[in-house]
Amino acid sequence: MSAPMKKPGKSDPSRPREDGYGYKRDFYRSEQVAEDYDFHRFSSPERQKRNARKWAAIRRALAQATGVRTILDLPCGTGRFTGGLTREGFEVVGSDISMEMLRKAASIPGGSGPAIRGYVQANAEALPLRGDSLDCVMSIRFMMHVDPATRVRMLREFARVSRRWMIIDYRHKYTIRYVLTNTFGKLGLGRAPLSRVSRKELEAEFAAAGLAIRDVIRVSTPLFSDKWVVLAERA
Ligand SMILES: C[S@@+](CC[C@H](N)C(=O)[O-])C[C@H]1O[C@@H](n2cnc3c(N)ncnc32)[C@H](O)[C@@H]1O
């Protein structure tokens, strides 16, 4: 009899043990974490479905972003969407603060080839790129780790290096999970309240960074999914 297939679990090395941006900025700078990352997040059928829904939302945003040829995938992590972008005909620069994640991204199928313009180790707070370097900055599964003030500084950096478009994944408040976690957290009966934005807070952050929101795409079922993919351009 063959051994049962290992399922992603709470003790996997790439499952963060703490919340907060400072911790998350350093957590992925580890070979063990980079090695385990795709298995933990995308190996089960349910997680693959979530992945497909996210990709569909990104494609909807890309379909509206006219004139895009070059994309900065930041942070690219292990390259979850890098190959998909090149297959759609875009030229991609992958970037991440973690060399370990970048190495992994470059090693997977679709992680190299003529449409990959290179990989750059960078901190999203101060990008080592000239202004107007690319047509679009795409940032997925990242901003929810970052505090609001730093998020605005990052959005300004994205707006500086992008000639026009930004596609940014945000997490919002309008879910049953948020209401429950927030209520129990405030009562001291559970983990700290999740950092999630209202529509008004989202608009204020983008306006503070000089960006105009063109579309907010819901990734999945209302009240259950907290994911928005936001298409914005320089105002
Ligand atoms: C949850 S992963 C998301 C990666 C990828 N976009 C995805 O959807 O799978 C978060 C990534 O952010 C990177 N990261 C954390 N802080 C960063 C920073 N200040 N600048 C650039 N990358 C950062 C981490 O190294 C990690 O690879």
Short mmCIF file of C-alpha atoms and ligand atoms in Angstrom, two decimals:
data_model
loop_
_atom_site.label_atom_id
_atom_site.label_comp_id
_atom_site.label_asym_id
_atom_site.label_seq_id
_atom_site.Cartn_x
_atom_site.Cartn_y
_atom_site.Cartn_z
CA MET A 1 0.00 0.00 0.00
CA SER A 2 1.41 3.43 -0.89
CA ALA A 3 1.99 6.00 1.88
CA PRO A 4 -0.78 8.65 2.21
CA MET A 5 0.10 11.88 0.38
CA LYS A 6 1.44 14.58 2.71
CA LYS A 7 -1.01 17.47 3.09
CA PRO A 8 -0.11 21.11 3.83
CA GLY A 9 -0.30 21.63 7.59
CA LYS A 10 0.22 24.03 10.47
CA SER A 11 3.74 22.80 11.22
CA ASP A 12 5.10 23.35 7.68
CA PRO A 13 8.34 25.42 7.75
CA SER A 14 6.92 28.13 5.46
CA ARG A 15 3.93 28.84 7.70
CA PRO A 16 4.71 32.13 9.49
CA ARG A 17 4.61 31.96 13.29
CA GLU A 18 3.96 35.67 13.86
CA ASP A 19 2.08 38.59 12.34
CA GLY A 20 3.58 41.95 11.48
CA TYR A 21 5.55 43.39 8.59
CA GLY A 22 9.00 43.33 10.29
CA TYR A 23 8.70 39.59 10.87
CA LYS A 24 7.36 38.87 7.37
CA ARG A 25 10.11 40.92 5.72
CA ASP A 26 12.73 38.57 7.19
CA PHE A 27 10.79 35.32 7.41
CA TYR A 28 11.11 34.35 3.72
CA ARG A 29 14.89 34.88 3.66
CA SER A 30 15.49 31.22 4.34
CA GLU A 31 16.16 28.29 2.03
CA GLN A 32 13.89 26.02 4.04
CA VAL A 33 10.98 28.46 3.79
CA ALA A 34 11.51 29.06 0.06
CA GLU A 35 11.70 25.31 -0.55
CA ASP A 36 8.44 24.61 1.32
CA TYR A 37 6.49 27.71 0.15
CA ASP A 38 4.69 26.27 -2.91
CA PHE A 39 3.91 22.97 -1.20
CA HIS A 40 2.31 24.72 1.79
CA ARG A 41 0.29 27.21 -0.23
CA PHE A 42 -0.62 25.63 -3.52
CA SER A 43 -0.42 21.85 -3.38
CA SER A 44 -3.93 20.87 -2.24
CA PRO A 45 -6.89 20.95 -4.68
CA GLU A 46 -8.60 23.67 -2.59
CA ARG A 47 -5.47 25.82 -2.63
CA GLN A 48 -5.05 25.28 -6.36
CA LYS A 49 -8.61 26.50 -6.87
CA ARG A 50 -7.84 29.64 -4.86
CA ASN A 51 -4.74 30.13 -6.95
CA ALA A 52 -6.77 29.84 -10.16
CA ARG A 53 -9.32 32.38 -8.89
CA LYS A 54 -6.56 34.84 -8.05
CA TRP A 55 -5.00 34.38 -11.48
CA ALA A 56 -8.40 34.96 -13.15
CA ALA A 57 -8.77 38.26 -11.23
CA ILE A 58 -5.24 39.33 -12.25
CA ARG A 59 -6.03 38.54 -15.88
CA ARG A 60 -9.19 40.67 -15.66
CA ALA A 61 -7.09 43.56 -14.39
CA LEU A 62 -4.47 43.03 -17.11
CA ALA A 63 -7.16 43.00 -19.79
CA GLN A 64 -8.06 46.57 -18.82
CA ALA A 65 -4.51 47.85 -18.48
CA THR A 66 -3.81 49.10 -21.98
CA GLY A 67 -0.36 49.30 -23.51
CA VAL A 68 1.40 47.00 -21.06
CA ARG A 69 4.46 45.13 -22.32
CA THR A 70 6.78 45.08 -19.29
CA ILE A 71 5.77 44.10 -15.74
CA LEU A 72 7.60 44.21 -12.42
CA ASP A 73 6.38 41.22 -10.38
CA LEU A 74 7.11 42.44 -6.83
CA PRO A 75 7.42 40.48 -4.67
CA CYS A 76 7.59 37.55 -7.06
CA GLY A 77 8.22 35.05 -4.26
CA THR A 78 8.76 31.61 -5.81
CA GLY A 79 7.41 32.87 -9.15
CA ARG A 80 3.81 31.76 -8.73
CA PHE A 81 2.60 34.11 -11.49
CA THR A 82 5.83 34.95 -13.31
CA GLY A 83 5.55 32.14 -15.87
CA GLY A 84 1.83 32.83 -16.37
CA LEU A 85 2.60 36.44 -17.21
CA THR A 86 5.19 35.48 -19.81
CA ARG A 87 2.77 32.98 -21.38
CA GLU A 88 0.31 35.89 -21.73
CA GLY A 89 2.98 37.67 -23.79
CA PHE A 90 4.41 40.06 -21.18
CA GLU A 91 8.07 40.66 -20.41
CA VAL A 92 8.68 40.27 -16.70
CA VAL A 93 11.20 41.37 -14.11
CA GLY A 94 10.88 39.35 -10.91
CA SER A 95 11.86 41.06 -7.69
CA ASP A 96 11.88 40.14 -4.01
CA ILE A 97 13.80 41.02 -0.87
CA SER A 98 14.65 37.33 -0.43
CA MET A 99 17.47 35.85 -2.54
CA GLU A 100 16.25 32.39 -1.54
CA MET A 101 12.79 33.08 -3.02
CA LEU A 102 14.36 34.59 -6.17
CA ARG A 103 16.57 31.52 -6.66
CA LYS A 104 13.53 29.32 -6.42
CA ALA A 105 11.57 31.52 -8.88
CA ALA A 106 14.40 31.31 -11.42
CA SER A 107 14.60 27.52 -11.10
CA ILE A 108 10.96 26.55 -11.78
CA PRO A 109 9.51 25.77 -15.23
CA GLY A 110 8.68 29.15 -16.79
CA GLY A 111 11.16 30.89 -14.49
CA SER A 112 13.65 31.54 -17.27
CA GLY A 113 13.60 32.31 -20.99
CA PRO A 114 13.68 35.36 -23.23
CA ALA A 115 10.53 36.97 -21.75
CA ILE A 116 12.09 36.97 -18.29
CA ARG A 117 14.06 40.20 -18.25
CA GLY A 118 15.81 39.29 -15.03
CA TYR A 119 15.55 39.06 -11.26
CA VAL A 120 16.37 41.89 -8.89
CA GLN A 121 16.78 41.62 -5.15
CA ALA A 122 15.02 44.70 -3.78
CA ASN A 123 13.19 46.19 -0.86
CA ALA A 124 9.77 47.45 -1.99
CA GLU A 125 10.26 50.49 0.25
CA ALA A 126 13.15 51.82 -1.90
CA LEU A 127 13.45 50.18 -5.31
CA PRO A 128 16.82 50.22 -7.09
CA LEU A 129 15.13 51.12 -10.38
CA ARG A 130 14.91 54.34 -12.36
CA GLY A 131 11.60 56.19 -12.63
CA ASP A 132 9.29 55.04 -15.46
CA SER A 133 11.23 51.77 -15.88
CA LEU A 134 8.27 49.50 -16.72
CA ASP A 135 4.63 49.67 -17.80
CA CYS A 136 3.10 47.99 -14.77
CA VAL A 137 3.92 46.92 -11.20
CA MET A 138 2.09 43.85 -9.97
CA SER A 139 2.11 43.06 -6.25
CA ILE A 140 0.30 39.97 -5.02
CA ARG A 141 -0.12 38.49 -1.54
CA PHE A 142 2.01 41.17 0.02
CA MET A 143 0.25 44.35 1.12
CA MET A 144 -1.75 42.59 3.82
CA HIS A 145 1.53 41.98 5.65
CA VAL A 146 2.46 45.66 5.61
CA ASP A 147 1.28 48.46 7.94
CA PRO A 148 -0.76 51.28 6.34
CA ALA A 149 1.91 54.03 6.48
CA THR A 150 4.55 51.77 4.89
CA ARG A 151 1.99 50.63 2.31
CA VAL A 152 1.50 54.21 1.16
CA ARG A 153 5.29 54.68 0.83
CA MET A 154 5.46 51.46 -1.21
CA LEU A 155 2.59 52.54 -3.44
CA ARG A 156 4.51 55.77 -4.13
CA GLU A 157 7.58 53.71 -5.08
CA PHE A 158 5.46 51.57 -7.42
CA ALA A 159 4.03 54.74 -8.99
CA ARG A 160 7.55 56.10 -9.46
CA VAL A 161 8.93 53.08 -11.33
CA SER A 162 5.77 52.28 -13.30
CA ARG A 163 5.02 54.36 -16.36
CA ARG A 164 1.31 53.93 -15.72
CA TRP A 165 -0.29 50.85 -14.17
CA MET A 166 -0.39 49.09 -10.80
CA ILE A 167 -2.13 45.77 -10.03
CA ILE A 168 -2.20 45.29 -6.27
CA ASP A 169 -3.72 42.59 -4.11
CA TYR A 170 -5.46 43.96 -0.98
CA ARG A 171 -7.43 42.34 1.85
CA HIS A 172 -10.73 43.94 2.89
CA LYS A 173 -12.97 43.93 5.95
CA TYR A 174 -16.22 42.74 4.46
CA THR A 175 -16.17 39.09 5.49
CA ILE A 176 -17.77 37.02 8.23
CA ARG A 177 -14.29 35.90 9.31
CA TYR A 178 -13.16 39.49 9.79
CA VAL A 179 -16.20 40.36 11.92
CA LEU A 180 -15.72 37.28 14.12
CA THR A 181 -11.94 37.54 14.48
CA ASN A 182 -12.13 41.24 15.10
CA THR A 183 -14.81 40.89 17.76
CA PHE A 184 -13.06 38.04 19.60
CA GLY A 185 -9.67 39.79 19.23
CA LYS A 186 -10.99 43.00 20.77
CA LEU A 187 -12.44 41.03 23.66
CA GLY A 188 -9.05 39.39 24.23
CA LEU A 189 -10.52 35.99 23.37
CA GLY A 190 -8.56 35.26 20.22
CA ARG A 191 -5.67 36.46 18.07
CA ALA A 192 -5.17 40.19 17.43
CA PRO A 193 -7.61 41.72 14.92
CA LEU A 194 -6.57 41.17 11.30
CA SER A 195 -5.28 44.17 9.40
CA ARG A 196 -7.90 44.71 6.70
CA VAL A 197 -9.14 47.82 4.84
CA SER A 198 -12.54 49.33 4.20
CA ARG A 199 -13.28 50.70 0.74
CA LYS A 200 -12.80 54.21 2.13
CA GLU A 201 -9.39 53.32 3.62
CA LEU A 202 -8.35 51.72 0.33
CA GLU A 203 -9.28 54.86 -1.59
CA ALA A 204 -7.48 57.09 0.94
CA GLU A 205 -4.24 55.03 0.67
CA PHE A 206 -4.22 55.13 -3.12
CA ALA A 207 -5.06 58.85 -3.21
CA ALA A 208 -2.23 59.55 -0.71
CA ALA A 209 0.18 57.80 -3.10
CA GLY A 210 -1.09 59.78 -6.12
CA LEU A 211 -2.92 56.84 -7.69
CA ALA A 212 -6.37 56.66 -9.25
CA ILE A 213 -8.28 53.40 -8.77
CA ARG A 214 -9.72 52.12 -12.05
CA ASP A 215 -11.23 48.83 -10.87
CA VAL A 216 -11.55 46.76 -7.71
CA ILE A 217 -11.96 43.12 -8.68
CA ARG A 218 -13.41 40.68 -6.18
CA VAL A 219 -11.45 37.42 -6.24
CA SER A 220 -14.16 35.14 -4.90
CA THR A 221 -17.46 34.77 -3.03
CA PRO A 222 -18.72 37.87 -1.14
CA LEU A 223 -18.63 37.54 2.69
CA PHE A 224 -16.21 34.57 2.51
CA SER A 225 -13.26 35.88 0.51
CA ASP A 226 -11.39 38.97 1.69
CA LYS A 227 -9.34 39.41 -1.49
CA TRP A 228 -9.49 42.37 -3.85
CA VAL A 229 -7.27 42.84 -6.88
CA VAL A 230 -7.00 46.59 -7.43
CA LEU A 231 -6.19 48.11 -10.81
CA ALA A 232 -4.85 51.65 -10.47
CA GLU A 233 -2.92 54.16 -12.54
CA ARG A 234 -0.90 57.25 -11.87
CA ALA A 235 -3.36 60.10 -11.34
C1 LIG B 1 3.56 35.76 0.79
S1 LIG B 1 4.94 35.99 -0.31
C2 LIG B 1 4.13 36.43 -1.84
C3 LIG B 1 4.94 36.11 -3.06
C4 LIG B 1 4.17 36.05 -4.39
N1 LIG B 1 3.73 37.37 -4.84
C5 LIG B 1 2.98 35.11 -4.33
O1 LIG B 1 1.85 35.55 -4.55
O2 LIG B 1 3.18 33.92 -4.08
C6 LIG B 1 5.59 37.48 0.30
C7 LIG B 1 6.95 37.82 -0.28
O3 LIG B 1 7.27 39.17 0.08
C8 LIG B 1 8.66 39.27 0.18
N2 LIG B 1 8.95 40.51 0.92
C9 LIG B 1 8.72 40.76 2.23
N3 LIG B 1 9.06 42.05 2.51
C10 LIG B 1 9.53 42.60 1.35
C11 LIG B 1 10.01 43.89 0.99
N4 LIG B 1 10.09 44.87 1.86
N5 LIG B 1 10.39 44.11 -0.30
C12 LIG B 1 10.31 43.11 -1.21
N6 LIG B 1 9.86 41.87 -0.94
C13 LIG B 1 9.46 41.61 0.33
C14 LIG B 1 9.05 37.99 0.89
O4 LIG B 1 10.41 37.69 0.73
C15 LIG B 1 8.12 36.98 0.20
O5 LIG B 1 8.72 36.36 -0.90
#
